[in-house]
XYZ file of C-alpha atoms in Angstrom:
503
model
C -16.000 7.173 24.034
C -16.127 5.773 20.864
C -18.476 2.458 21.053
C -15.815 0.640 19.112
C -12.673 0.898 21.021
C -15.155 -0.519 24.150
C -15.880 -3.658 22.147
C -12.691 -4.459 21.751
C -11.193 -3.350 25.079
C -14.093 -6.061 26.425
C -12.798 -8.671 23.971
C -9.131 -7.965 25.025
C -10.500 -8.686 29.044
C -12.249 -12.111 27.780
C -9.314 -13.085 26.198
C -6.669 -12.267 28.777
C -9.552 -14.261 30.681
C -9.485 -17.718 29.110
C -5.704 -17.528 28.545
C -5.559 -17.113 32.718
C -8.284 -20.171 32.981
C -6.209 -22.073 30.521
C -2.779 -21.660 31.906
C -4.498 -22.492 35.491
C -6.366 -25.505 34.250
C -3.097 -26.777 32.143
C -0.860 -26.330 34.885
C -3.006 -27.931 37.572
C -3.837 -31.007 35.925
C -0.298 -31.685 33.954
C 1.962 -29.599 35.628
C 4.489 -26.452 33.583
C 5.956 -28.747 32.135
C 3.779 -28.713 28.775
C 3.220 -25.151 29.000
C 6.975 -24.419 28.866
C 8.055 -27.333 25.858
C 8.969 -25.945 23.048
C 8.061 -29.039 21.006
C 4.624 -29.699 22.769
C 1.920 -28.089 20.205
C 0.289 -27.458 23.452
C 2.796 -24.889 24.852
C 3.216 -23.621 20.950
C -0.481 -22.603 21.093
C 0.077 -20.816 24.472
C 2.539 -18.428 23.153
C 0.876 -17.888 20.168
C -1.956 -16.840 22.226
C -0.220 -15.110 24.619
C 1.201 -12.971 21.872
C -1.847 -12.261 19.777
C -2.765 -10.801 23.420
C -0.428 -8.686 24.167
C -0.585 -7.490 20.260
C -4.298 -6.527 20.716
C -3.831 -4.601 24.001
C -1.312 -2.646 22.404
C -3.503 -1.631 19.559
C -6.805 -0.939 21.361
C -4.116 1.297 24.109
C -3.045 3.201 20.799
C -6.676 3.430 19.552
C -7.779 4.710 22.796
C -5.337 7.305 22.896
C -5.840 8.594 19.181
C -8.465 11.177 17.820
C -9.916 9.707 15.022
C -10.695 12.706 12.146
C -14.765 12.100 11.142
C -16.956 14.351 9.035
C -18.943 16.266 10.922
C -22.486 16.060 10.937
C -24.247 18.977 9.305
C -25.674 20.181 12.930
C -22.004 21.134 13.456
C -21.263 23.030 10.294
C -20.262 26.583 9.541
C -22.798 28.746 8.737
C -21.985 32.160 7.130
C -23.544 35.499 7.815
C -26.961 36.652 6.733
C -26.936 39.478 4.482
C -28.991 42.123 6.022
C -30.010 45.360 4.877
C -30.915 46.812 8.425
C -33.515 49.384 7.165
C -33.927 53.069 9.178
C -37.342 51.825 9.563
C -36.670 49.284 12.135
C -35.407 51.870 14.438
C -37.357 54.020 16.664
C -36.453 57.421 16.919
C -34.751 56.675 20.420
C -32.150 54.319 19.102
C -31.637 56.313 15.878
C -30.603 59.074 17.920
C -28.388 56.920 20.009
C -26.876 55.433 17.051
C -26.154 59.146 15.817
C -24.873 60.240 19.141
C -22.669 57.130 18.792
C -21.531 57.962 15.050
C -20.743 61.715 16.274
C -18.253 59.961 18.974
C -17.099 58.255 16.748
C -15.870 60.989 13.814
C -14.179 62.793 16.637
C -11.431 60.389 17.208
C -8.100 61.051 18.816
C -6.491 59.556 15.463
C -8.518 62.475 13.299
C -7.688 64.748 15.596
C -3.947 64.372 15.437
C -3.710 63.865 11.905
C -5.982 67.553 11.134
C -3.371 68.982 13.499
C -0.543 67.419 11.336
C -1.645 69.262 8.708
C -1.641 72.106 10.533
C 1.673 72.290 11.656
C 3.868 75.784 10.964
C 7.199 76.449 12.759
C 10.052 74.277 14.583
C 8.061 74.814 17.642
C 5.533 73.507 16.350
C 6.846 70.493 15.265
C 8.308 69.766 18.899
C 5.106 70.223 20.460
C 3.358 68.146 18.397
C 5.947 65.426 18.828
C 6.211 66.038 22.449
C 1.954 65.996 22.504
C 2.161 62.039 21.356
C 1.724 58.800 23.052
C 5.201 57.332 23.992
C 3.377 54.291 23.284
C 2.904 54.881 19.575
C 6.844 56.101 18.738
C 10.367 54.858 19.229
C 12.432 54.955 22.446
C 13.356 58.189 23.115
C 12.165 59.846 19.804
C 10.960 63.336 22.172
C 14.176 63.180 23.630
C 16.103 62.635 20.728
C 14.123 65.483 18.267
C 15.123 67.987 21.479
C 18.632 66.890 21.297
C 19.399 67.315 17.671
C 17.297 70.698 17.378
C 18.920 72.258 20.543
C 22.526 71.098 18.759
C 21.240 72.664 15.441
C 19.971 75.808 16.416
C 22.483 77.066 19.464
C 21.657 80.387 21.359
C 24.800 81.515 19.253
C 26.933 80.649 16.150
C 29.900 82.134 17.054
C 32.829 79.823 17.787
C 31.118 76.805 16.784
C 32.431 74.132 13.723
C 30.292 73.508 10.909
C 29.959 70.597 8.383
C 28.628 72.087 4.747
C 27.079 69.839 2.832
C 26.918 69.687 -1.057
C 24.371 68.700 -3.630
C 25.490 64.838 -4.968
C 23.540 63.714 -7.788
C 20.334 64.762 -9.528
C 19.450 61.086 -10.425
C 19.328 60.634 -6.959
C 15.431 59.873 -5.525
C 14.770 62.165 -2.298
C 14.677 59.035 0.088
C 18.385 58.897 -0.875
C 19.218 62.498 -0.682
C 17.237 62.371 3.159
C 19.000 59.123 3.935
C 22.320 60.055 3.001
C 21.893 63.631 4.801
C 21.007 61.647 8.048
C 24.295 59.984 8.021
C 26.324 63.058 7.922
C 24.088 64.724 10.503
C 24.957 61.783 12.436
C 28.564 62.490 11.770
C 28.040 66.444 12.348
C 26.821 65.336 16.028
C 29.492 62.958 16.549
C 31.964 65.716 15.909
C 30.103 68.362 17.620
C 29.286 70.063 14.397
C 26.458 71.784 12.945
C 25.348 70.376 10.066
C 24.528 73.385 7.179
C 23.447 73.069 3.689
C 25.734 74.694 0.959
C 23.224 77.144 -0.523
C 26.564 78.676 -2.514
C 26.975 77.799 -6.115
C 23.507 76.261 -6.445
C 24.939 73.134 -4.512
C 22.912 72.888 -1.842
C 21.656 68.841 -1.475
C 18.446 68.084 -3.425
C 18.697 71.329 -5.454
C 16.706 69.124 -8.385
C 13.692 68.584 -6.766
C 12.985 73.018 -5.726
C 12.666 75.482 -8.747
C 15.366 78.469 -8.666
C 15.234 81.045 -6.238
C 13.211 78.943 -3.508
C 15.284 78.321 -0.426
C 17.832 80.808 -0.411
C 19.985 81.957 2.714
C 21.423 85.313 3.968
C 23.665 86.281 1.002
C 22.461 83.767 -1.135
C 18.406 84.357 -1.709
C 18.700 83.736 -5.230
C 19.772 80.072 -4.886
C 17.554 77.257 -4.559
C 17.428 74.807 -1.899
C 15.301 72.124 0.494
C 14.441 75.279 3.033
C 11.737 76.245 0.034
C 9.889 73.411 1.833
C 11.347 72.085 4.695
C 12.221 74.020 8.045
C 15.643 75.030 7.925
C 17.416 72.366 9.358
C 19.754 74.979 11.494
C 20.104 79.106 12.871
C 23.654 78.903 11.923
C 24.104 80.413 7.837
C 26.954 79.982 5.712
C 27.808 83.826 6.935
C 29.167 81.751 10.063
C 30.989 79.516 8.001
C 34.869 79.937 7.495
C 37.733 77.849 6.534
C 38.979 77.238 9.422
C 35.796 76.398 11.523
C 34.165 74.110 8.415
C 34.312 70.903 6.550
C 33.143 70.241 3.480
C 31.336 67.231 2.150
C 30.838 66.424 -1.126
C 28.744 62.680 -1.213
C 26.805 60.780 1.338
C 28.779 57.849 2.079
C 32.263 59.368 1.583
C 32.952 61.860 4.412
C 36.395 63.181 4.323
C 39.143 61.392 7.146
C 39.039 64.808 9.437
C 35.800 63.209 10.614
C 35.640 60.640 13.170
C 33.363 57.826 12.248
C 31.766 56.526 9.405
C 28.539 57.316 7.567
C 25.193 55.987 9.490
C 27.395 56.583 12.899
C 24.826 56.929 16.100
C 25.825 60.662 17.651
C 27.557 59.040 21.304
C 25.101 60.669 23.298
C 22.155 59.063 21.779
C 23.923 55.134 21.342
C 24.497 55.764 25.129
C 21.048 56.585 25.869
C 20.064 53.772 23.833
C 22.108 51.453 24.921
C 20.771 51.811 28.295
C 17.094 50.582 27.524
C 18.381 47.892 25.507
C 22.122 46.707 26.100
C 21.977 44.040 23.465
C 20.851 46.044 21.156
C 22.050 45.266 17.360
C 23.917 47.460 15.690
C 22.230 47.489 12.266
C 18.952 47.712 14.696
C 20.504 50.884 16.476
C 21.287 52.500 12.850
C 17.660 52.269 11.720
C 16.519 53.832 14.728
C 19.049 56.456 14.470
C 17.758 56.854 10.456
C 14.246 57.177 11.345
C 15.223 60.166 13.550
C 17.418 61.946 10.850
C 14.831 61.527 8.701
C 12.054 62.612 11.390
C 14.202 66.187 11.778
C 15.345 67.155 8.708
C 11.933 65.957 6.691
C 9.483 68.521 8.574
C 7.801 70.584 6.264
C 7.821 74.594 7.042
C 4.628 76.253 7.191
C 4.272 77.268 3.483
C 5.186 73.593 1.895
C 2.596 72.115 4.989
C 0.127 74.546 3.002
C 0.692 73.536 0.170
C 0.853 69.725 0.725
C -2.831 70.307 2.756
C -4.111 72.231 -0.006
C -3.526 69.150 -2.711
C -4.786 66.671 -0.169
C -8.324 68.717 0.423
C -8.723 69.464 -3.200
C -10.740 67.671 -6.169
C -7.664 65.652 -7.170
C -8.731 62.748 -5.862
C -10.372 59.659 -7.013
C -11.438 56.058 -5.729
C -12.071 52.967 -7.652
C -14.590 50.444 -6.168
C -14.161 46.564 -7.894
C -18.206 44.679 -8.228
C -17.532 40.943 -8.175
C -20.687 40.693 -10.731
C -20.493 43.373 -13.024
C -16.897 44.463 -12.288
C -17.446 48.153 -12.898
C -15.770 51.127 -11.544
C -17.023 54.181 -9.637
C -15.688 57.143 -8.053
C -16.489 57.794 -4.744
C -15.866 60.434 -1.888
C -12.551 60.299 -0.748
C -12.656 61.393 3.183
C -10.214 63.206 4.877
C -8.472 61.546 6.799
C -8.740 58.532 5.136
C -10.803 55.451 7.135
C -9.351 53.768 10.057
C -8.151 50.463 8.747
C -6.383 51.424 5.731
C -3.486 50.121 3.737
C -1.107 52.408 2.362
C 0.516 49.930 -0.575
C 3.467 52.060 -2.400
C 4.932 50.623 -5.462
C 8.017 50.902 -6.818
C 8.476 50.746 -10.478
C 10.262 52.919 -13.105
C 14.101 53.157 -12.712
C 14.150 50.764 -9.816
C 14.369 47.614 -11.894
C 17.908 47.952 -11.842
C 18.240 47.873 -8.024
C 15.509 45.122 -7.277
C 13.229 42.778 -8.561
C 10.357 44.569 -9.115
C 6.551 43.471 -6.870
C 3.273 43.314 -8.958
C 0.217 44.724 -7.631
C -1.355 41.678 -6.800
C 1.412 40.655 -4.378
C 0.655 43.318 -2.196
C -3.417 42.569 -2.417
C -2.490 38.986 -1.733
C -0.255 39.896 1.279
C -3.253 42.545 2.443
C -5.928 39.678 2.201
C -3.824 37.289 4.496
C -3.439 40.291 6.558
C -7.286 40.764 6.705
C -8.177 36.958 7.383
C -6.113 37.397 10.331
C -7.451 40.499 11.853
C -11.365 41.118 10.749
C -11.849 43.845 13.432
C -9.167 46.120 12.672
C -9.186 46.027 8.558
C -10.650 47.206 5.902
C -10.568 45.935 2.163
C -9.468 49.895 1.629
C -6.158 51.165 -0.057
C -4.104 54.207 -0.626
C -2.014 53.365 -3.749
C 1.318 55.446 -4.451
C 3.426 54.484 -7.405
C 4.683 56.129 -10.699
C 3.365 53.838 -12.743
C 0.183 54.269 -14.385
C -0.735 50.532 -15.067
C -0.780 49.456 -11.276
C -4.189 50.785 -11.295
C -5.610 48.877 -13.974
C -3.822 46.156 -12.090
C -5.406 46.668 -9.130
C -9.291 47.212 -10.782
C -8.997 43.896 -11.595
C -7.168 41.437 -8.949
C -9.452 40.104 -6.748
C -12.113 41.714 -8.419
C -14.603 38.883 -7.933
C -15.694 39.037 -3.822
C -15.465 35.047 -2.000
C -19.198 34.016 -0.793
C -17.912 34.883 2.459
C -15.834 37.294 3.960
C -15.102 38.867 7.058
C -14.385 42.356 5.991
C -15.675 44.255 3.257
C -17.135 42.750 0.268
C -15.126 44.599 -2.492
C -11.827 46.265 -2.607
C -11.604 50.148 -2.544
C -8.706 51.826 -4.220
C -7.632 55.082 -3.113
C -5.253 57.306 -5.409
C -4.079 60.998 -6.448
C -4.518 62.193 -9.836
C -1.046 63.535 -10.559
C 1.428 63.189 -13.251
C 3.191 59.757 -13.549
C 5.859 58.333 -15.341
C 7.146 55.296 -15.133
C 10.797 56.548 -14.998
C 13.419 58.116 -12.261
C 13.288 60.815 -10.377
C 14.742 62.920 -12.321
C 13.291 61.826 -15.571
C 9.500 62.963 -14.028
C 11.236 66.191 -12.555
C 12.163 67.538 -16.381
C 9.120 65.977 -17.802
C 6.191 67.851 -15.433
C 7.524 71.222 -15.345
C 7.480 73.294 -12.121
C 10.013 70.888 -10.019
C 8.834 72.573 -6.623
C 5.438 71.702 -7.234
C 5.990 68.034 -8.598
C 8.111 67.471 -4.892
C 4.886 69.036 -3.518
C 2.479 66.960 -4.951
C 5.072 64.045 -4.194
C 5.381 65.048 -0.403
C 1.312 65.046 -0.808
C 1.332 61.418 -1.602
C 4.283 60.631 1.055
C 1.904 61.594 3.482
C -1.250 60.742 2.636
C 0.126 57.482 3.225
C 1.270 58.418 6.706
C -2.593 58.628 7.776
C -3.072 54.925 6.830
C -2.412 52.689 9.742
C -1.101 49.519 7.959
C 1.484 49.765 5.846
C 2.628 46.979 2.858
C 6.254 47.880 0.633
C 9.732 46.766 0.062
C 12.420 47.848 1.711
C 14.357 47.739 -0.993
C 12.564 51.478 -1.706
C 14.011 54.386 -0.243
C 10.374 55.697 -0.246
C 8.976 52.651 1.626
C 11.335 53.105 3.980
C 10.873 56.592 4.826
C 6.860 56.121 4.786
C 7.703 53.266 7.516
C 10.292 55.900 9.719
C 8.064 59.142 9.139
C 4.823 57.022 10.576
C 6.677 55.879 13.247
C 8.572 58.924 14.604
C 5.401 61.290 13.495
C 3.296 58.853 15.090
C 0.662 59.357 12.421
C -1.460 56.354 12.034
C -3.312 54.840 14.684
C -0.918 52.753 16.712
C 2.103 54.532 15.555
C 4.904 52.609 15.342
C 3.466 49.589 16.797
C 1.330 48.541 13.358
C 2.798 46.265 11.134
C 5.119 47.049 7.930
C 4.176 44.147 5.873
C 7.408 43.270 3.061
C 6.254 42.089 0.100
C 10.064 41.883 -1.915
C 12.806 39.655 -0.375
C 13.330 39.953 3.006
C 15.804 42.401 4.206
C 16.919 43.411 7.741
C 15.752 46.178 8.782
C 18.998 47.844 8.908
C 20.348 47.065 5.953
C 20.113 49.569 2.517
C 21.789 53.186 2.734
């Protein structure tokens, strides 16, 4: 206790003390009567006393019960880290070969493992065991169930007698998270209606046509069209051979299906709001929608087994470079890029070019800043190590320099390292890039390469207000790429948007 607040709790005890010996004495040898006149200076002086009493009780009781802020002495201080170099030569052959027994452990984690399977993946099969193979943990409610639902629906035991919904190509200027988002509504609306859901290879109209060279993705009659199948599994058995007037409806935009279907665009198939429902019976309706979204996405997006190829084949190769920030002499380096990337890493995607006229567009050294918060908060489980994604060239001068000088202490790593692809950019649209770089099919490629090279990060910073954000967040989740799945963070950098919200 603070030696203070005892001195004067004793001098509030010898005062109470003489004001009890005074009253006694006063009222034993003159009676009350003194005490209680108001115009005796005797009695004046008693309540004066008796109220400087009661005033200094009530200010030692507050002192008492207040913690009083004090520098601490320097025995108490923080003291940072000692920079160690932890030679080999302090080691004795034991414990080296324990610590490489450990390190050998270590490289063979189940997160590598599933994420050189990923890449491995060829066929719808596949693709279900591998979904089916993950922790239920890591993904959302009822994603195996759900990705068995809509394939069994999509590729019946037979076509015959069943109704179709074709779907046409909308707009070129059109990014591919819209043209994936927009296709997940009407597969939505296909299931609602008990439809299969076909692309119109006819015509060269088949959605997304833009983004796959001609003659790629072809159907039965139609081999010399061009459409997502180049890459993609087909997203059903059913053809347009199957298709007739009668059994088929046509639509010709995302968000404007025609009145012979029931519901509207981003409507949950009944089955799977039921099932949903269920679990959580106060579920919110944009919340159910984004669920629903991230499993559209999750079927239709799976790559067949020659785009998986190809997408593996940029990610292993020499295309790859790293850019290390010094605090002292701020240089750059390149370094090995590993595959997978490290445990720990951010995956920051930003959205420039054409989007300025949807959003407010997010420097680079928001997302650092948001990252570094992240960091302070959880030491163990980050790195200072990013995969950047963005079609603009000068986020990576950005990013050489923000934060470039390390704080004397830290409790992750001591400089930033920036992980990128060497592809074409332009700091344009879509569609703009697509005519600019030549071979469309391979720019998608090389795109899809970067789409999921940010999948084998486990932390994840964007805006919502990106298509491609948004599909990096569903794909990780329903995938179950990263390490903890769906359960690691998607840190916003724009303006806060439900998660529901967008098209």
């Amino acid at each position: 206790m603070n030696r203070r607040l005892i001195f004067i709790f004793f001098l509030v005890l010898l005062a109470l003390s003489l004001l009890y010996s005074w009253r006694s004495f006063s009222n034993h040898t003159t009676g009350t009567r003194w005490a209680n006149d108001p115009e005796n200076d005797l009695g004046k002086a008693a309540e004066t006393c008796a109220t400087a009493v009661v005033t200094v009780t009530q200010t030692a009781e507050k002192a008492l019960t207040t913690y009083t802020r004090v520098t601490p002495s320097s025995e108490f201080s923080k003291f940072a880290g000692k920079d160690e170099p932890f030679p080999r030569e302090l080691l004795s052959q034991a414990e080296l070969d324990l610590v490489n027994s450990a390190l050998k452990v270590a490289d063979e984690t189940p997160r590598e493992k599933r994420l050189k399977r990923f890449y491995n993946l060829n066929g719808a099969k596949d693709w279900l065991d591998y979904i089916n193979s993950l922790d239920d943990d890591t993904i959302p409610p009822l994603t195996k169930f759900t990705q068995d639902y809509i394939y069994k629906h999509q590729f019946p035991d037979s076509c015959k007698d069943k109704q179709f919904v074709v779907m046409n190509h909308f707009r070129d200027k059109n990014g591919m998270g819209t043209v994936f988002h927009g296709a997940g509504h009407i597969l939505g609306l296909a299931l609602r209606n008990n439809r299969i859901l076909l692309w119109n290879h006819a015509g060269d109209n088949a959605p997304g046509r833009n983004f796959i060279e001609p003659g790629c993705g072809g159907s039965p009659g139609y081999e010399h069209e061009r459409s997502l199948d180049c890459i993609f599994e087909k997203i059903s058995s059913c053809t347009l051979q199957d298709v007739t007037p009668e059994n088929s409806v046509k639509v010709e935009q995302y968000w404007g299906p025609p009145n012979s279907l029931t519901g509207v665009a981003g409507s949950v198939p009944p089955v799977l709001g039921y099932a949903m429902k269920q679990l959580y019976p106060d579920i919110a309706p944009d919340g159910l929608k984004y669920w629903w979204r991230t499993q559209s996405v999750g079927f239709l997006m799976r790559l067949n087994g020659e785009g998986m190829r190809r997408v593996k084949e940029l990610r292993t190769a020499k295309m790859h470079h790293a850019v290390m920030t010094h605090g002292k002499t701020k240089s750059v380096e390149e370094i090995t890029v590993p595959f997978p990337l490290p445990a720990g890493t951010f995956s920051m995607h930003v959205r420039h070019g054409d989007k300025a006229v949807e959003m407010n567009l997010v420097p680079m050294s928001k997302y650092i800043e948001v990252a570094h918060e992240y960091i302070a908060q959880n030491p163990l489980t980050s790195l200072k190590s990013a995969f950047i994604s963005t079609e603009d060239n000068a986020i990576f001068e950005e990013a050489k320099t923000t934060f470039a000088e390390p704080g004397e202490s830290t409790t992750s790593m001591k400089d930033w390292v920036f992980y990128y692809s060497d592809i074409p950019r332009l700091n344009g649209g879509p569609e703009e890039q697509l005519n600019a770089f030549g071979n469309r099919t391979e720019m998608t490629c090389k795109w899809l390469q970067q789409l999921i090279m940010a999948l084998e990060c486990d932390l994840v910073i964007g805006t919502r207000g990106s298509g491609w954000n948004r599909m990096i967040d569903e794909l990780r989740c329903v995938w179950g790429t990263g390490a903890g799945g769906c359960k690691a963070p998607f840190m916003e950098v724009g303006p806060f948007e439900d998660w529901g919200s967008g098209t």
